[in-house]
mmCIF file of C-alpha atoms and ligand atoms in Angstrom:
data_model
loop_
_atom_site.group_PDB
_atom_site.id
_atom_site.type_symbol
_atom_site.label_atom_id
_atom_site.label_comp_id
_atom_site.label_asym_id
_atom_site.label_seq_id
_atom_site.Cartn_x
_atom_site.Cartn_y
_atom_site.Cartn_z
ATOM 1 C CA MET A 26 0.171 -0.080 -0.142
ATOM 2 C CA GLU A 27 1.270 3.555 -0.486
ATOM 3 C CA LYS A 28 2.239 5.821 2.246
ATOM 4 C CA SER A 29 0.354 8.603 2.675
ATOM 5 C CA LYS A 30 1.921 11.713 3.139
ATOM 6 C CA GLU A 31 2.007 12.220 6.237
ATOM 7 C CA GLU A 32 3.050 8.878 7.429
ATOM 8 C CA ALA A 33 6.070 9.978 4.649
ATOM 9 C CA VAL A 34 6.921 13.009 6.393
ATOM 10 C CA LYS A 35 7.448 11.092 9.834
ATOM 11 C CA GLY A 36 9.427 8.469 7.891
ATOM 12 C CA LYS A 37 11.692 11.385 7.379
ATOM 13 C CA ARG A 38 11.681 12.732 10.523
ATOM 14 C CA ASN A 39 12.556 9.592 12.199
ATOM 15 C CA ILE A 40 15.501 9.338 9.627
ATOM 16 C CA LEU A 41 16.513 12.543 10.623
ATOM 17 C CA ALA A 42 16.564 11.945 14.182
ATOM 18 C CA ALA A 43 18.206 8.273 14.008
ATOM 19 C CA GLY A 44 21.678 10.590 11.537
ATOM 20 C CA LEU A 45 21.135 12.949 14.653
ATOM 21 C CA ILE A 46 21.238 10.057 17.278
ATOM 22 C CA LEU A 47 24.101 8.516 15.163
ATOM 23 C CA ALA A 48 25.920 11.845 14.807
ATOM 24 C CA LEU A 49 25.964 12.535 18.473
ATOM 25 C CA SER A 50 26.924 9.309 19.816
ATOM 26 C CA ALA A 51 29.954 9.265 17.070
ATOM 27 C CA SER A 52 30.939 12.521 18.430
ATOM 28 C CA VAL A 53 30.602 11.262 21.623
ATOM 29 C CA TRP A 54 32.278 8.214 21.214
ATOM 30 C CA GLY A 55 34.922 10.815 19.091
ATOM 31 C CA CYS A 56 36.299 11.964 22.536
ATOM 32 C CA GLN A 57 36.540 9.534 24.260
ATOM 33 C CA SER A 58 39.319 7.150 24.924
ATOM 34 C CA ARG A 59 38.605 3.468 23.996
ATOM 35 C CA GLU A 60 39.776 0.311 25.269
ATOM 36 C CA LYS A 61 43.067 -0.682 23.877
ATOM 37 C CA GLY A 62 43.278 -4.071 22.566
ATOM 38 C CA ALA A 63 46.089 -6.621 21.342
ATOM 39 C CA GLY A 64 47.589 -4.798 18.221
ATOM 40 C CA GLU A 65 46.082 -1.998 18.466
ATOM 41 C CA GLU A 66 49.292 1.061 19.612
ATOM 42 C CA ASN A 67 48.549 2.705 16.598
ATOM 43 C CA VAL A 68 44.888 2.555 16.449
ATOM 44 C CA PRO A 69 44.474 6.318 18.095
ATOM 45 C CA GLU A 70 43.188 7.266 21.507
ATOM 46 C CA PHE A 71 41.258 10.126 20.585
ATOM 47 C CA VAL A 72 39.849 11.383 17.803
ATOM 48 C CA LEU A 73 38.796 14.194 17.948
ATOM 49 C CA THR A 74 36.299 17.142 15.171
ATOM 50 C CA TYR A 75 37.689 21.212 14.136
ATOM 51 C CA ALA A 76 35.396 23.052 12.524
ATOM 52 C CA GLU A 77 36.427 25.798 9.902
ATOM 53 C CA ASN A 78 34.381 27.617 7.944
ATOM 54 C CA GLN A 79 36.788 28.874 5.202
ATOM 55 C CA ALA A 80 37.199 27.010 1.950
ATOM 56 C CA GLU A 81 40.039 23.995 1.752
ATOM 57 C CA ASP A 82 42.599 25.824 0.454
ATOM 58 C CA TYR A 83 42.531 29.104 2.748
ATOM 59 C CA PRO A 84 45.332 29.850 4.748
ATOM 60 C CA THR A 85 43.957 29.034 7.794
ATOM 61 C CA THR A 86 42.526 25.766 6.662
ATOM 62 C CA GLN A 87 46.141 25.154 5.659
ATOM 63 C CA GLY A 88 47.065 25.824 9.002
ATOM 64 C CA ALA A 89 44.626 23.866 10.775
ATOM 65 C CA TYR A 90 45.703 21.208 8.230
ATOM 66 C CA ARG A 91 49.557 21.395 9.195
ATOM 67 C CA PHE A 92 47.792 21.231 12.913
ATOM 68 C CA ALA A 93 46.265 18.100 12.938
ATOM 69 C CA GLU A 94 49.416 16.680 10.475
ATOM 70 C CA LEU A 95 51.790 17.758 14.081
ATOM 71 C CA VAL A 96 49.439 16.355 16.200
ATOM 72 C CA LYS A 97 49.325 13.492 14.457
ATOM 73 C CA GLN A 98 52.947 12.945 14.326
ATOM 74 C CA ARG A 99 53.568 14.373 18.385
ATOM 75 C CA THR A 100 51.693 11.825 20.482
ATOM 76 C CA GLY A 101 52.496 8.834 17.294
ATOM 77 C CA GLY A 102 48.995 8.533 16.282
ATOM 78 C CA LYS A 103 47.329 8.764 19.385
ATOM 79 C CA VAL A 104 45.400 12.399 18.925
ATOM 80 C CA GLU A 105 43.749 11.996 15.436
ATOM 81 C CA ILE A 106 41.716 15.904 15.016
ATOM 82 C CA LEU A 107 39.423 15.645 11.784
ATOM 83 C CA ILE A 108 39.177 18.916 9.838
ATOM 84 C CA ASN A 109 35.610 19.574 8.390
ATOM 85 C CA ALA A 110 36.200 23.055 6.577
ATOM 86 C CA GLU A 111 33.742 25.231 4.583
ATOM 87 C CA GLY A 112 31.766 25.437 7.085
ATOM 88 C CA ILE A 113 29.699 22.288 7.165
ATOM 89 C CA LEU A 114 29.549 22.141 11.522
ATOM 90 C CA GLY A 115 27.802 25.191 11.093
ATOM 91 C CA ASP A 116 27.929 28.879 10.773
ATOM 92 C CA GLU A 117 30.809 30.282 13.814
ATOM 93 C CA ARG A 118 27.820 31.040 16.622
ATOM 94 C CA THR A 119 27.224 27.398 16.389
ATOM 95 C CA VAL A 120 29.710 26.282 16.584
ATOM 96 C CA ILE A 121 31.033 28.628 19.549
ATOM 97 C CA GLU A 122 28.133 27.083 20.844
ATOM 98 C CA GLN A 123 28.305 23.275 20.034
ATOM 99 C CA LEU A 124 32.247 23.710 21.785
ATOM 100 C CA GLN A 125 31.203 24.787 24.689
ATOM 101 C CA PHE A 126 29.200 21.347 25.308
ATOM 102 C CA GLY A 127 31.767 19.984 23.017
ATOM 103 C CA GLY A 128 29.977 19.062 20.346
ATOM 104 C CA VAL A 129 32.443 20.051 18.843
ATOM 105 C CA ASP A 130 35.977 19.169 20.014
ATOM 106 C CA PHE A 131 37.831 22.581 17.968
ATOM 107 C CA ALA A 132 37.172 25.388 15.914
ATOM 108 C CA ARG A 133 39.242 28.505 14.152
ATOM 109 C CA VAL A 134 37.592 31.314 14.848
ATOM 110 C CA SER A 135 36.888 34.740 13.950
ATOM 111 C CA LEU A 136 36.933 37.294 17.377
ATOM 112 C CA SER A 137 34.094 38.997 16.377
ATOM 113 C CA PRO A 138 31.249 36.803 17.316
ATOM 114 C CA LEU A 139 33.227 35.385 20.189
ATOM 115 C CA SER A 140 32.705 38.587 22.043
ATOM 116 C CA GLU A 141 29.459 38.050 22.133
ATOM 117 C CA PHE A 142 30.160 35.252 24.291
ATOM 118 C CA VAL A 143 33.691 36.473 26.289
ATOM 119 C CA PRO A 144 33.381 40.510 25.682
ATOM 120 C CA GLU A 145 36.539 41.539 26.650
ATOM 121 C CA LEU A 146 37.774 40.025 23.597
ATOM 122 C CA ASN A 147 35.689 43.335 22.319
ATOM 123 C CA VAL A 148 38.677 45.311 23.289
ATOM 124 C CA LEU A 149 41.103 43.846 20.533
ATOM 125 C CA GLN A 150 38.843 44.151 17.737
ATOM 126 C CA LEU A 151 37.781 48.077 18.412
ATOM 127 C CA PRO A 152 37.739 50.454 15.146
ATOM 128 C CA TYR A 153 40.928 51.623 14.344
ATOM 129 C CA LEU A 154 42.379 50.723 17.264
ATOM 130 C CA TYR A 155 45.991 49.676 15.410
ATOM 131 C CA THR A 156 48.049 51.257 13.424
ATOM 132 C CA GLY A 157 48.800 48.048 11.426
ATOM 133 C CA ALA A 158 49.254 43.972 11.054
ATOM 134 C CA GLU A 159 52.997 44.830 13.147
ATOM 135 C CA HIS A 160 51.567 46.737 15.712
ATOM 136 C CA MET A 161 48.714 44.146 15.778
ATOM 137 C CA TRP A 162 51.249 41.254 16.148
ATOM 138 C CA LYS A 163 53.202 43.263 18.923
ATOM 139 C CA VAL A 164 50.244 42.920 21.149
ATOM 140 C CA LEU A 165 49.265 39.949 20.446
ATOM 141 C CA GLU A 166 52.709 37.887 20.816
ATOM 142 C CA GLY A 167 53.485 39.549 23.746
ATOM 143 C CA GLU A 168 52.317 39.815 27.623
ATOM 144 C CA ILE A 169 48.955 41.223 26.084
ATOM 145 C CA GLY A 170 47.678 38.651 23.933
ATOM 146 C CA ASP A 171 48.967 35.982 25.948
ATOM 147 C CA SER A 172 46.429 37.602 29.156
ATOM 148 C CA PHE A 173 43.076 37.914 26.671
ATOM 149 C CA LEU A 174 44.003 34.093 26.439
ATOM 150 C CA GLY A 175 44.414 33.367 30.059
ATOM 151 C CA SER A 176 41.515 34.959 30.404
ATOM 152 C CA PHE A 177 38.794 32.533 28.852
ATOM 153 C CA GLU A 178 37.475 31.569 32.370
ATOM 154 C CA GLY A 179 34.421 30.282 32.919
ATOM 155 C CA SER A 180 33.607 30.287 28.827
ATOM 156 C CA SER A 181 33.599 26.425 28.582
ATOM 157 C CA LEU A 182 36.458 27.243 25.755
ATOM 158 C CA VAL A 183 40.181 27.111 25.500
ATOM 159 C CA ALA A 184 41.634 29.805 23.998
ATOM 160 C CA LEU A 185 44.761 27.767 22.118
ATOM 161 C CA SER A 186 46.701 30.164 19.561
ATOM 162 C CA TRP A 187 46.045 33.462 17.305
ATOM 163 C CA TYR A 188 45.403 33.948 13.971
ATOM 164 C CA ASP A 189 45.574 35.920 10.965
ATOM 165 C CA ALA A 190 43.250 37.426 9.222
ATOM 166 C CA GLY A 191 44.455 40.940 7.846
ATOM 167 C CA ALA A 192 42.402 44.347 7.769
ATOM 168 C CA ARG A 193 38.669 44.364 7.003
ATOM 169 C CA ASN A 194 37.686 46.893 3.998
ATOM 170 C CA PHE A 195 33.992 47.186 2.794
ATOM 171 C CA TYR A 196 32.398 46.556 -0.096
ATOM 172 C CA ASN A 197 29.368 47.041 -1.854
ATOM 173 C CA SER A 198 27.666 46.866 -5.483
ATOM 174 C CA VAL A 199 25.588 50.438 -4.755
ATOM 175 C CA ARG A 200 28.085 53.120 -5.501
ATOM 176 C CA PRO A 201 32.416 53.467 -4.696
ATOM 177 C CA ILE A 202 32.612 54.967 -0.915
ATOM 178 C CA GLU A 203 34.868 58.380 -0.885
ATOM 179 C CA LYS A 204 33.894 59.678 1.972
ATOM 180 C CA LEU A 205 31.928 59.385 5.130
ATOM 181 C CA GLU A 206 28.194 60.155 3.468
ATOM 182 C CA ASP A 207 28.939 57.568 0.955
ATOM 183 C CA MET A 208 27.525 54.943 3.323
ATOM 184 C CA LYS A 209 24.698 56.704 4.234
ATOM 185 C CA GLY A 210 22.254 54.070 3.703
ATOM 186 C CA LEU A 211 23.769 51.351 2.833
ATOM 187 C CA THR A 212 22.897 48.108 4.453
ATOM 188 C CA ILE A 213 26.334 46.569 5.547
ATOM 189 C CA ARG A 214 26.253 43.043 6.609
ATOM 190 C CA VAL A 215 27.925 42.784 9.640
ATOM 191 C CA GLN A 216 29.131 39.631 11.262
ATOM 192 C CA GLU A 217 27.233 38.433 14.708
ATOM 193 C CA SER A 218 28.433 41.295 16.650
ATOM 194 C CA GLU A 219 26.809 44.205 18.175
ATOM 195 C CA LEU A 220 30.030 45.729 18.631
ATOM 196 C CA MET A 221 29.902 46.489 14.629
ATOM 197 C CA SER A 222 26.414 46.506 14.189
ATOM 198 C CA ASP A 223 27.020 49.860 15.906
ATOM 199 C CA SER A 224 29.432 50.862 14.356
ATOM 200 C CA ILE A 225 27.614 50.496 11.141
ATOM 201 C CA ARG A 226 25.215 52.408 12.324
ATOM 202 C CA VAL A 227 27.633 55.712 13.774
ATOM 203 C CA LEU A 228 28.587 55.330 10.278
ATOM 204 C CA GLY A 229 24.989 56.375 8.765
ATOM 205 C CA ALA A 230 24.591 53.222 7.453
ATOM 206 C CA VAL A 231 22.552 50.200 7.833
ATOM 207 C CA PRO A 232 23.768 47.131 9.662
ATOM 208 C CA LYS A 233 22.379 43.488 9.256
ATOM 209 C CA GLN A 234 24.194 40.828 10.869
ATOM 210 C CA MET A 235 24.068 37.924 9.046
ATOM 211 C CA ALA A 236 25.902 34.678 8.806
ATOM 212 C CA TYR A 237 29.112 34.281 6.701
ATOM 213 C CA GLY A 238 27.996 31.338 4.006
ATOM 214 C CA GLU A 239 24.885 33.467 4.024
ATOM 215 C CA VAL A 240 26.644 36.819 2.714
ATOM 216 C CA TYR A 241 26.577 36.482 -1.677
ATOM 217 C CA SER A 242 23.252 35.170 -1.453
ATOM 218 C CA GLY A 243 22.181 38.115 0.329
ATOM 219 C CA LEU A 244 24.578 40.063 -2.036
ATOM 220 C CA GLN A 245 22.539 38.815 -5.444
ATOM 221 C CA THR A 246 19.151 39.506 -4.347
ATOM 222 C CA GLY A 247 19.761 42.539 -2.825
ATOM 223 C CA GLU A 248 18.478 41.883 0.712
ATOM 224 C CA ILE A 249 22.576 43.961 2.026
ATOM 225 C CA ASP A 250 24.143 46.316 -0.232
ATOM 226 C CA GLY A 251 27.182 45.231 1.117
ATOM 227 C CA ALA A 252 29.712 43.790 3.584
ATOM 228 C CA GLU A 253 32.596 43.762 5.033
ATOM 229 C CA ASN A 254 36.113 42.081 4.814
ATOM 230 C CA ASN A 255 39.284 41.297 4.261
ATOM 231 C CA TRP A 256 41.228 40.504 0.949
ATOM 232 C CA PRO A 257 41.179 36.919 0.670
ATOM 233 C CA SER A 258 37.897 36.110 2.070
ATOM 234 C CA TYR A 259 36.394 38.944 -0.233
ATOM 235 C CA GLU A 260 38.362 36.752 -2.879
ATOM 236 C CA SER A 261 37.530 33.687 -2.296
ATOM 237 C CA THR A 262 33.608 33.964 -1.320
ATOM 238 C CA ARG A 263 33.157 35.557 -4.312
ATOM 239 C CA HIS A 264 31.348 38.418 -2.927
ATOM 240 C CA TYR A 265 33.609 40.352 -5.404
ATOM 241 C CA GLU A 266 31.022 39.442 -8.060
ATOM 242 C CA VAL A 267 28.532 41.231 -6.541
ATOM 243 C CA ALA A 268 29.449 43.411 -5.512
ATOM 244 C CA ARG A 269 32.064 45.287 -7.123
ATOM 245 C CA TYR A 270 33.010 48.584 -4.709
ATOM 246 C CA TYR A 271 35.696 47.510 -2.351
ATOM 247 C CA THR A 272 37.289 50.211 -0.328
ATOM 248 C CA ILE A 273 40.325 50.355 1.122
ATOM 249 C CA ASP A 274 39.411 51.715 5.148
ATOM 250 C CA GLU A 275 40.748 48.819 7.269
ATOM 251 C CA HIS A 276 38.694 49.997 9.793
ATOM 252 C CA THR A 277 39.156 46.806 12.266
ATOM 253 C CA ARG A 278 41.911 44.208 12.141
ATOM 254 C CA VAL A 279 40.160 40.933 13.755
ATOM 255 C CA PRO A 280 42.533 38.475 14.409
ATOM 256 C CA GLU A 281 41.327 34.800 14.369
ATOM 257 C CA LEU A 282 41.359 32.178 17.488
ATOM 258 C CA GLN A 283 42.049 28.645 17.202
ATOM 259 C CA LEU A 284 39.861 26.491 20.448
ATOM 260 C CA ALA A 285 39.356 23.494 21.957
ATOM 261 C CA ALA A 286 36.197 22.714 24.050
ATOM 262 C CA GLN A 287 36.774 22.836 27.889
ATOM 263 C CA SER A 288 35.118 19.318 28.138
ATOM 264 C CA THR A 289 37.877 18.082 25.643
ATOM 265 C CA TRP A 290 40.190 19.404 27.114
ATOM 266 C CA ASP A 291 39.668 17.794 30.419
ATOM 267 C CA LYS A 292 39.646 14.797 29.201
ATOM 268 C CA LEU A 293 43.151 14.277 27.370
ATOM 269 C CA PRO A 294 45.528 13.705 30.072
ATOM 270 C CA GLU A 295 48.348 16.560 30.631
ATOM 271 C CA GLU A 296 51.019 15.362 27.930
ATOM 272 C CA TYR A 297 48.836 15.694 24.984
ATOM 273 C CA ARG A 298 47.547 18.957 25.638
ATOM 274 C CA ILE A 299 51.418 20.230 26.228
ATOM 275 C CA ILE A 300 51.718 18.695 22.954
ATOM 276 C CA ILE A 301 47.964 20.536 21.310
ATOM 277 C CA THR A 302 49.226 24.150 22.920
ATOM 278 C CA GLN A 303 52.755 23.428 21.653
ATOM 279 C CA CYS A 304 51.711 22.151 17.604
ATOM 280 C CA ALA A 305 48.635 25.242 17.906
ATOM 281 C CA LYS A 306 51.338 27.841 18.396
ATOM 282 C CA GLU A 307 53.029 26.300 15.538
ATOM 283 C CA SER A 308 50.423 26.133 12.811
ATOM 284 C CA ALA A 309 50.029 29.779 13.018
ATOM 285 C CA ARG A 310 53.338 31.071 12.227
ATOM 286 C CA TYR A 311 52.876 28.566 8.931
ATOM 287 C CA GLU A 312 49.194 30.318 8.951
ATOM 288 C CA ARG A 313 51.014 33.897 8.857
ATOM 289 C CA SER A 314 53.231 32.853 6.522
ATOM 290 C CA LEU A 315 50.728 32.148 4.426
ATOM 291 C CA TRP A 316 48.474 34.654 5.160
ATOM 292 C CA LYS A 317 51.109 37.511 3.821
ATOM 293 C CA GLU A 318 51.344 35.898 0.044
ATOM 294 C CA ARG A 319 47.866 34.945 0.000
ATOM 295 C CA GLU A 320 46.711 38.868 0.947
ATOM 296 C CA ALA A 321 48.707 39.739 -1.793
ATOM 297 C CA GLN A 322 47.615 37.186 -4.284
ATOM 298 C CA SER A 323 44.090 37.747 -3.761
ATOM 299 C CA GLU A 324 44.209 41.795 -3.780
ATOM 300 C CA GLN A 325 46.551 41.210 -7.384
ATOM 301 C CA ASN A 326 43.160 38.786 -8.219
ATOM 302 C CA ILE A 327 40.233 40.966 -6.950
ATOM 303 C CA ARG A 328 43.034 44.307 -9.202
ATOM 304 C CA GLU A 329 42.550 41.941 -12.392
ATOM 305 C CA ALA A 330 39.274 41.257 -11.790
ATOM 306 C CA GLY A 331 38.336 44.568 -13.148
ATOM 307 C CA CYS A 332 36.669 45.584 -9.109
ATOM 308 C CA ILE A 333 36.674 49.298 -8.900
ATOM 309 C CA ILE A 334 38.945 49.763 -5.280
ATOM 310 C CA THR A 335 39.175 53.485 -4.185
ATOM 311 C CA GLU A 336 41.057 54.492 -0.841
ATOM 312 C CA LEU A 337 40.103 56.902 1.663
ATOM 313 C CA SER A 338 41.604 59.797 2.124
ATOM 314 C CA LYS A 339 43.798 60.792 4.907
ATOM 315 C CA GLU A 340 40.816 63.582 5.573
ATOM 316 C CA GLU A 341 38.096 61.359 5.248
ATOM 317 C CA LYS A 342 39.247 58.409 7.480
ATOM 318 C CA SER A 343 40.251 60.581 10.444
ATOM 319 C CA ARG A 344 36.445 61.111 9.334
ATOM 320 C CA PHE A 345 35.730 57.455 9.975
ATOM 321 C CA GLN A 346 37.695 57.134 12.912
ATOM 322 C CA ALA A 347 35.924 59.962 14.648
ATOM 323 C CA ALA A 348 32.646 58.738 14.321
ATOM 324 C CA VAL A 349 33.233 55.303 15.680
ATOM 325 C CA MET A 350 34.960 56.802 18.867
ATOM 326 C CA PRO A 351 31.959 56.523 21.075
ATOM 327 C CA MET A 352 32.437 52.409 20.507
ATOM 328 C CA TYR A 353 35.747 52.093 22.812
ATOM 329 C CA GLY A 354 33.269 53.937 25.697
ATOM 330 C CA LYS A 355 30.007 52.328 24.895
ATOM 331 C CA TYR A 356 31.580 48.549 24.673
ATOM 332 C CA CYS A 357 35.057 48.938 26.332
ATOM 333 C CA SER A 358 34.787 51.642 29.340
ATOM 334 C CA ASP A 359 36.063 48.762 31.751
ATOM 335 C CA TYR A 360 39.276 48.332 30.421
ATOM 336 C CA VAL A 361 40.432 51.729 29.609
ATOM 337 C CA ASP A 362 43.430 51.036 30.756
ATOM 338 C CA MET A 363 44.448 48.323 28.452
ATOM 339 C CA ILE A 364 43.184 50.440 25.416
ATOM 340 C CA ASP A 365 46.134 52.911 27.017
ATOM 341 C CA ARG A 366 48.980 50.180 26.588
ATOM 342 C CA ILE A 367 47.943 49.215 23.510
ATOM 343 C CA VAL A 368 47.842 52.055 21.811
ATOM 344 C CA ALA A 369 50.990 52.854 23.321
ATOM 345 C CA GLU A 370 52.751 49.678 21.849
ATOM 346 C CA GLY A 371 52.100 50.775 18.563
ATOM 347 C CA ARG A 372 53.645 53.946 18.814
HETATM 348 C C1 GCU B 29 36.575 36.126 8.043
HETATM 349 C C2 GCU B 29 36.809 34.676 9.051
HETATM 350 C C3 GCU B 29 35.536 34.338 9.114
HETATM 351 C C4 GCU B 29 34.571 35.377 9.480
HETATM 352 C C5 GCU B 29 34.287 35.773 8.072
HETATM 353 C C6 GCU B 29 33.447 36.998 8.458
HETATM 354 O O1 GCU B 29 36.667 35.444 7.048
HETATM 355 O O2 GCU B 29 38.224 34.282 8.828
HETATM 356 O O3 GCU B 29 36.063 32.914 10.396
HETATM 357 O O4 GCU B 29 33.174 34.200 9.254
HETATM 358 O O5 GCU B 29 35.549 36.796 8.098
HETATM 359 O O6 GCU B 29 32.846 38.114 7.542
HETATM 360 O O7 GCU B 29 32.096 36.500 9.050
#
């Protein structure tokens, strides 16, 4: 007899539910220690998941593969980390939530959505905070960066290392942005961050929070007029095909972080934690070297693709800076001394 529509839907739901249970139990199994049987010396003791939302060839993804490779080598194959790129484990916000309960074991995420979970991180993504890449890296690689890595207590997350993501610039499909007034009325996608939404508002545009993976269709359908990101992301996502005006204003430098789930971390023997932390830091150095090359290459490709690139004049940049200044007080009034220390590092 033919199944009724209702039964078919029910059947589908059951299949989905069974799939979910299987996936969950696989992940629970993954981060648990296995009993060793005879001849199992080379079998991993821990099989762990790693979430990454960029494409396979992107510097952060390549950094993740290097991380997994080093960990495997140095634990003699006992810890295996499976990289899931291209956002297949969910958008960044979802991944952070999953990390908090151990549904994902590791991830590389942008500091912007992460700041909603660990608010003091907002300090490090304040608009126009750094004078350039050198300044940011002096901060992140020094005592200040280390103190932020150690400030995740109570978040159910463990911070391992900083990755590079360059500077972010505005782009849109409507007009070149040459002066502050050009921002007026444009709907600009931002990451899931209140600080970023507010920054867009004070610049006269309309913010729209949206997951990274939805931006292309948002631009294509006209749901948003523009977005903001670094050169490699603008290129890799092909946003440049649908939003051809790119303005170099470098309003933020938002670093990335490699994270572990606290619950996974707690299950790992000390010996493996030390190795993993070390490998994360080594993979970060690798990512940074790839980043430099990729940033230059992407800029060149975008220019060759005929996009309309403008650069804010010094005077206009000062106007943008002045407009976003209230963000410092609104989001980081408890960290005035820290901001002063960061600014001092750039002098
Ligand atoms: C960068 C970052 C991503 C992030 C994205 C965004 O590309 O590397 O992790 O998701 O910005 O704008 O959402």
